[in-house]
CSV table of C-alpha atoms in Angstrom, one decimal:
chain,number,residue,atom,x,y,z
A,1,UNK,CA,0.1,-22.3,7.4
A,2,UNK,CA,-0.1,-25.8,8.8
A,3,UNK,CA,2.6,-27.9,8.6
A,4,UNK,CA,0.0,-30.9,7.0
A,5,UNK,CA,-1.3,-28.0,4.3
A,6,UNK,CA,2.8,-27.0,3.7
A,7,UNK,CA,3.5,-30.7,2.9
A,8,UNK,CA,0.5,-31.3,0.8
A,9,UNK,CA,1.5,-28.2,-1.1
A,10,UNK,CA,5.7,-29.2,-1.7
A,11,UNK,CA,4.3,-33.2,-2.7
A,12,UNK,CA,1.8,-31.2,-5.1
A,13,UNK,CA,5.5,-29.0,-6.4
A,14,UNK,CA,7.9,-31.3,-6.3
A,15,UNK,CA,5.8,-35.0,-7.3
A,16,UNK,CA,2.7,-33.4,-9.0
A,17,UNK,CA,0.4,-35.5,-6.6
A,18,UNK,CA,-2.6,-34.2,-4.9
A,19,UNK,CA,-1.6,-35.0,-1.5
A,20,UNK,CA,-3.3,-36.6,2.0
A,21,UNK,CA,-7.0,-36.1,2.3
A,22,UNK,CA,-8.1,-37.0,5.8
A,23,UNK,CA,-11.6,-37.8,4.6
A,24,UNK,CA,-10.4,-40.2,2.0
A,25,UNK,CA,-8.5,-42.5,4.6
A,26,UNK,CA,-11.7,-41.8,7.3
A,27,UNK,CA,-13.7,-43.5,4.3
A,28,UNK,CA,-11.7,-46.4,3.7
A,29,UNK,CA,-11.4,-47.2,7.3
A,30,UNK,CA,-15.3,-46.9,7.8
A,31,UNK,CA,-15.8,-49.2,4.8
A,32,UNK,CA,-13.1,-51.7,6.7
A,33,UNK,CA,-15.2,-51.5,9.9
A,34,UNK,CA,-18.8,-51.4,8.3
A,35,UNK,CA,-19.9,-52.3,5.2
A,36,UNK,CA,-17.5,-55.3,5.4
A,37,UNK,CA,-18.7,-56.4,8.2
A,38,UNK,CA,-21.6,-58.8,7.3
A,39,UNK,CA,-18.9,-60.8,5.8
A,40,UNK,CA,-16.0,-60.8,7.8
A,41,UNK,CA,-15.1,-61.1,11.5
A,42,UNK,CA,-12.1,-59.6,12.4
A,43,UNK,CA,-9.3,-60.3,15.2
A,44,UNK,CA,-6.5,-58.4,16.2
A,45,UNK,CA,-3.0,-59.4,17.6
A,46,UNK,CA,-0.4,-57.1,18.7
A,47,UNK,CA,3.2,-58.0,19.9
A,48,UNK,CA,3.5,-54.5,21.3
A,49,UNK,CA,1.7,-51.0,20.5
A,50,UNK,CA,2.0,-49.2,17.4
A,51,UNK,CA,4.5,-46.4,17.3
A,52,UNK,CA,1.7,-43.6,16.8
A,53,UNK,CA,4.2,-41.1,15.9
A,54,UNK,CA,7.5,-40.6,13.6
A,55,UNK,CA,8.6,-42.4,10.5
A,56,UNK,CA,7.0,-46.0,10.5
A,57,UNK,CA,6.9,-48.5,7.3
A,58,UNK,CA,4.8,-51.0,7.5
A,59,UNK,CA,5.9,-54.3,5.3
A,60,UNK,CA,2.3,-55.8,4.8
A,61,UNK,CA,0.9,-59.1,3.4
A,62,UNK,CA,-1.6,-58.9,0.6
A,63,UNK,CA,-4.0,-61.8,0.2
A,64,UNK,CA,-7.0,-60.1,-1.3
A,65,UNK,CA,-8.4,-56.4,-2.0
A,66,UNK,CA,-9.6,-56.2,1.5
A,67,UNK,CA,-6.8,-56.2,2.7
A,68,UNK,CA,-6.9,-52.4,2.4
A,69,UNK,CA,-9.8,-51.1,4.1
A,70,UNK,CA,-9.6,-53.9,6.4
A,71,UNK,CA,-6.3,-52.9,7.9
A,72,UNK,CA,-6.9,-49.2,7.3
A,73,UNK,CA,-10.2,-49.9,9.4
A,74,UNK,CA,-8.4,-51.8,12.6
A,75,UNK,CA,-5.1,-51.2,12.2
A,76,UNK,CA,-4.0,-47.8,10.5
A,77,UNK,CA,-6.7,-45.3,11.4
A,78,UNK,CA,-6.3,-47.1,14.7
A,79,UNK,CA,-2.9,-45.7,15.3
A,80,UNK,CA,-2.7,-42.3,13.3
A,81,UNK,CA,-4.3,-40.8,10.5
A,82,UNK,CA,-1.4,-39.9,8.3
A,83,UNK,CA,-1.0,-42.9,7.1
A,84,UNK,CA,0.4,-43.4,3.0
A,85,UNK,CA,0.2,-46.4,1.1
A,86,UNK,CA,2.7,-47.5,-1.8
A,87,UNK,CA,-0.3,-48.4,-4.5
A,88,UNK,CA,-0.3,-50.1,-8.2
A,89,UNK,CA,-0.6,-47.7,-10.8
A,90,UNK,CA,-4.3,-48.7,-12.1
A,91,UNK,CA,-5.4,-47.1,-9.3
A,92,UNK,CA,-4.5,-43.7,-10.2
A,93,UNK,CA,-6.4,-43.6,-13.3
A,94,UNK,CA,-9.0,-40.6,-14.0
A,95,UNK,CA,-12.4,-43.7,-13.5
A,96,UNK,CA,-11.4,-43.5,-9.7
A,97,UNK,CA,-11.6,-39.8,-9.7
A,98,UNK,CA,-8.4,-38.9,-7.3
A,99,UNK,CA,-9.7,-41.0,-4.2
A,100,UNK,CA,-7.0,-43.5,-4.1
A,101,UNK,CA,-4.4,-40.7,-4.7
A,102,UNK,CA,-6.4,-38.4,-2.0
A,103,UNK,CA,-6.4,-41.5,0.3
A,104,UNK,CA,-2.8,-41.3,0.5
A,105,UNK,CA,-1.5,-44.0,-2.3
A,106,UNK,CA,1.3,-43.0,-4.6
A,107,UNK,CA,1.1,-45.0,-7.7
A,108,UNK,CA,3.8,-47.4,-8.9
A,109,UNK,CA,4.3,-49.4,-11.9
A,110,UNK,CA,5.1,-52.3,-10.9
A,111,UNK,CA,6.1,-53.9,-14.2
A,112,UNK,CA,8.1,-50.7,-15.1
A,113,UNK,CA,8.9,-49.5,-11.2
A,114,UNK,CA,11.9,-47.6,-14.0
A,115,UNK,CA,8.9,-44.9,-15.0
A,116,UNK,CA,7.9,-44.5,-11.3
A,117,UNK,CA,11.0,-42.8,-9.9
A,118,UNK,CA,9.0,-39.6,-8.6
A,119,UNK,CA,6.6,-41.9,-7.5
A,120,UNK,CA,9.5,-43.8,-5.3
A,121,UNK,CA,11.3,-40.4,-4.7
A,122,UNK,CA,7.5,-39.6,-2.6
A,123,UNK,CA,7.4,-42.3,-1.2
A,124,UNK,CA,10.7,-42.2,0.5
A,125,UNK,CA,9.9,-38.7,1.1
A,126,UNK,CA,7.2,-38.9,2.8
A,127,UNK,CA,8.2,-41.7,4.9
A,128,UNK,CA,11.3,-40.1,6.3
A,129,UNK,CA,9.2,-36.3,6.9
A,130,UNK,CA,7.6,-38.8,10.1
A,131,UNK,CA,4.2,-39.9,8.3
A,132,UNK,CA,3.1,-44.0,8.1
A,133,UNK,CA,4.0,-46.0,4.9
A,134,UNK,CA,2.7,-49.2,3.7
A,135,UNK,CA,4.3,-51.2,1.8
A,136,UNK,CA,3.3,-54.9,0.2
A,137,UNK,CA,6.6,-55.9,-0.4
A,138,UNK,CA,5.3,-58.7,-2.7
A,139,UNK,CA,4.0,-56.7,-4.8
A,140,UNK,CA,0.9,-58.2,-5.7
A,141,UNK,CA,-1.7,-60.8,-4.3
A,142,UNK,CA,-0.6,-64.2,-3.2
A,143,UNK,CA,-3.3,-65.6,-2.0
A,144,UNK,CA,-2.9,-68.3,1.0
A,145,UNK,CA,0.9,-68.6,-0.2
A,146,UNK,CA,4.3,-66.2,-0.1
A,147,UNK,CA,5.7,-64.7,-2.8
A,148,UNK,CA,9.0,-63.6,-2.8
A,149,UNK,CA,10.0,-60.2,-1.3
A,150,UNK,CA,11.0,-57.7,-3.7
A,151,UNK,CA,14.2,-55.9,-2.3
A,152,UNK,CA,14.6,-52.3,-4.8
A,153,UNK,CA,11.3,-50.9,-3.7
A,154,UNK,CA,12.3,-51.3,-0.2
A,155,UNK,CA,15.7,-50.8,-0.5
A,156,UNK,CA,15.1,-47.4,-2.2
A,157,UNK,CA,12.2,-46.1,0.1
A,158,UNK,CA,13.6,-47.1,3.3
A,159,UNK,CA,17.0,-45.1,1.9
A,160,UNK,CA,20.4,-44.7,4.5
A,161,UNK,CA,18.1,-42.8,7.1
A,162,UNK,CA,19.7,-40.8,9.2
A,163,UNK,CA,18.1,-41.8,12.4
A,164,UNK,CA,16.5,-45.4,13.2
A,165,UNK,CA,13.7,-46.4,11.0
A,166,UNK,CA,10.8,-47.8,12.4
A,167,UNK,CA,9.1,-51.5,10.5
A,168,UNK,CA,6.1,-53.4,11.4
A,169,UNK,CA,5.3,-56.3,9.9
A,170,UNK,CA,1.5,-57.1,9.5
A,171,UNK,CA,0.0,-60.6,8.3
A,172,UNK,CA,-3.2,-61.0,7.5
A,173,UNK,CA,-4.9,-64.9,7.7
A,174,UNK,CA,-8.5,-65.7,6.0
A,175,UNK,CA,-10.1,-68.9,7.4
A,176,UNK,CA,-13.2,-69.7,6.2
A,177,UNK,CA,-16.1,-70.3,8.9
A,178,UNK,CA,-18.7,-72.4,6.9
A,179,UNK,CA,-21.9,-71.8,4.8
A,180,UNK,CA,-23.2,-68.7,5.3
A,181,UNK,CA,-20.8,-67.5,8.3
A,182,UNK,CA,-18.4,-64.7,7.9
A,183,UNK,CA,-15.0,-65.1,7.0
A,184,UNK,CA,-12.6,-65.2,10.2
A,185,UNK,CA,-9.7,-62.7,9.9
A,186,UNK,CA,-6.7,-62.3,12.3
A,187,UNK,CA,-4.5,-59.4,11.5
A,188,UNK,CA,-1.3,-60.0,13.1
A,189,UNK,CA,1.6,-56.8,13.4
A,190,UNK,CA,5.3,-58.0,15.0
A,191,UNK,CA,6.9,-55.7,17.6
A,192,UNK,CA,8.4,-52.7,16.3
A,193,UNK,CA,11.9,-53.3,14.8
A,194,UNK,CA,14.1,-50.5,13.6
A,195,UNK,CA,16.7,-50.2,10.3
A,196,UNK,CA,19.3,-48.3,10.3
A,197,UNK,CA,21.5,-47.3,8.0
A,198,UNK,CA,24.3,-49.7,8.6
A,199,UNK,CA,22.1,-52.5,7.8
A,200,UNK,CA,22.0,-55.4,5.4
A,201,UNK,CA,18.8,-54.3,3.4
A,202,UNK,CA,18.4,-58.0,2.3
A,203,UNK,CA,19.3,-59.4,4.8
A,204,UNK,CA,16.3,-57.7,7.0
A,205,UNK,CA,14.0,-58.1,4.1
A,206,UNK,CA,14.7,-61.8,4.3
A,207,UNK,CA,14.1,-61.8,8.0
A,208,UNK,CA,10.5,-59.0,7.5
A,209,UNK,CA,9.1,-61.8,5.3
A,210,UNK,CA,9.7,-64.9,7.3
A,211,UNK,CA,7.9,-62.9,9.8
A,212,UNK,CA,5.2,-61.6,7.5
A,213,UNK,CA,4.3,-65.2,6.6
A,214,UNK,CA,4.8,-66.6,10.4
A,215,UNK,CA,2.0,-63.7,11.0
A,216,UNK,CA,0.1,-65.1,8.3
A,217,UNK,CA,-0.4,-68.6,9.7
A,218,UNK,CA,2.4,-69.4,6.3
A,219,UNK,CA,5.7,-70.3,5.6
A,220,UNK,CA,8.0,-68.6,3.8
A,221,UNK,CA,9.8,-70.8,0.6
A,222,UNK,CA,12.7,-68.6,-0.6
A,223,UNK,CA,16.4,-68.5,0.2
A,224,UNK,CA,18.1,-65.1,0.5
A,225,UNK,CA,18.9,-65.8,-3.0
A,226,UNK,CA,15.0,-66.0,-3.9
A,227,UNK,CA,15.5,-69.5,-4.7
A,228,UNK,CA,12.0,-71.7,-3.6
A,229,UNK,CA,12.8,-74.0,-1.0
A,230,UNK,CA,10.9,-77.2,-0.1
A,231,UNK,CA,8.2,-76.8,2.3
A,232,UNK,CA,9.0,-79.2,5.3
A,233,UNK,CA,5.3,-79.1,6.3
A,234,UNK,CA,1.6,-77.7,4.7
A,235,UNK,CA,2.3,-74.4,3.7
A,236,UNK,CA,-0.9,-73.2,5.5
A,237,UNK,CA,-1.3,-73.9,9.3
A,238,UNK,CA,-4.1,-73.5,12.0
């Protein structure tokens, strides 16, 4: 038995979810490369390559939808193909037939993460048996602007690992091109970092999401505390 087919099989036991479909993830990154692209012209910048094997988070911005097959399309499937996504719950429901489940996403709700401990459980799980996470450690779409980084779902998933963790932090910037000319966007990923188990998780969050919003061609207006801070110049730059 493979080891892929063996995992599939304990997430199916142990979290009830259907597991990684290659073909799922293929499809998302196609739809990233293709059918988006009569609307979008895409850029990538890397600091360094992309670890392409072993435990790897990614702590992602999200400024629309496309985000998704976008950075599946020229980022993730780019690297590796086991790649998992930390998802909203909605997404799971019957109407979408598995796909997003089968494409690697495991469901959280977001306004209750409470009811989602197996969910978070997989997730951690699955990140620290070597695949690619992502995470959006907003939470939900801020569009042109930061919201504040949500520590317990990164705190919990990332865990006390044994060995060094590897983050990337990807930003994604829009800029709009004119009438009738696709949409510029530059998808930005930091040089690998690593967390370990002796660090501050809030601390590192705090520093991820200053990055994440440097990569985004944004600022980033919270303390530590979460408090908003006054923005010292336009909160979107060129």
């Amino acid at each position: 038995m493979s080891d892929s087919i063996s995992r599939t099989r304990k997430y199916f036991k142990k979290y009830r979810h259907p597991g990684l479909r290659r073909f799922n993830g293929w499809f998302l990154g196609l739809l990233g490369r293709y059918a988006l692209r009569p609307f979008y012209r895409v850029r990538v910048e890397l600091t360094e390559p992309l670890p392409a094997e072993g435990p790897l988070l990614y702590l992602t911005k999200h400024q629309r939808n496309e985000d998704i097959p976008l950075g599946y399309g020229y980022v993730l499937d780019a690297v590796r193909p086991d790649n998992w996504c930390v998802m909203k719950d909605s997404l799971a429901k019957p109407m979408y037939m598995g796909f997003w489940l089968q494409a690697g996403g495991i469901p959280i709700n977001r306004k209750n993460p409470e009811t989602s401990k197996r969910e978070l459980l997989l997730a951690r799980e699955v990140l620290h048996d070597g695949h690619s996470l992502v995470l959006f450690p907003e939470q939900t779409h801020y569009v042109n602007r930061m919201g504040r980084g949500r520590l317990p779902g990164f705190r919990f998933i990332a865990g006390k690992p044994r060995n060094a963790l590897q983050i990337v932090c990807i930003g994604f910037e829009y800029r709009k091109r004119g009438f009738l000319r696709r949409t510029e966007v530059i998808i930005r990923a930091g040089a690998p970092r690593t967390f370990t188990r002796n660090e501050d998780p809030a601390l590192f969050l705090h520093d991820c999401m200053q990055e994440i919003a440097r990569l985004s061609g944004l600022e980033y207006p919270f303390s530590l505390e979460g408090k908003r801070q006054p923005l010292s110049s336009p909160a979107r730059t060129r």
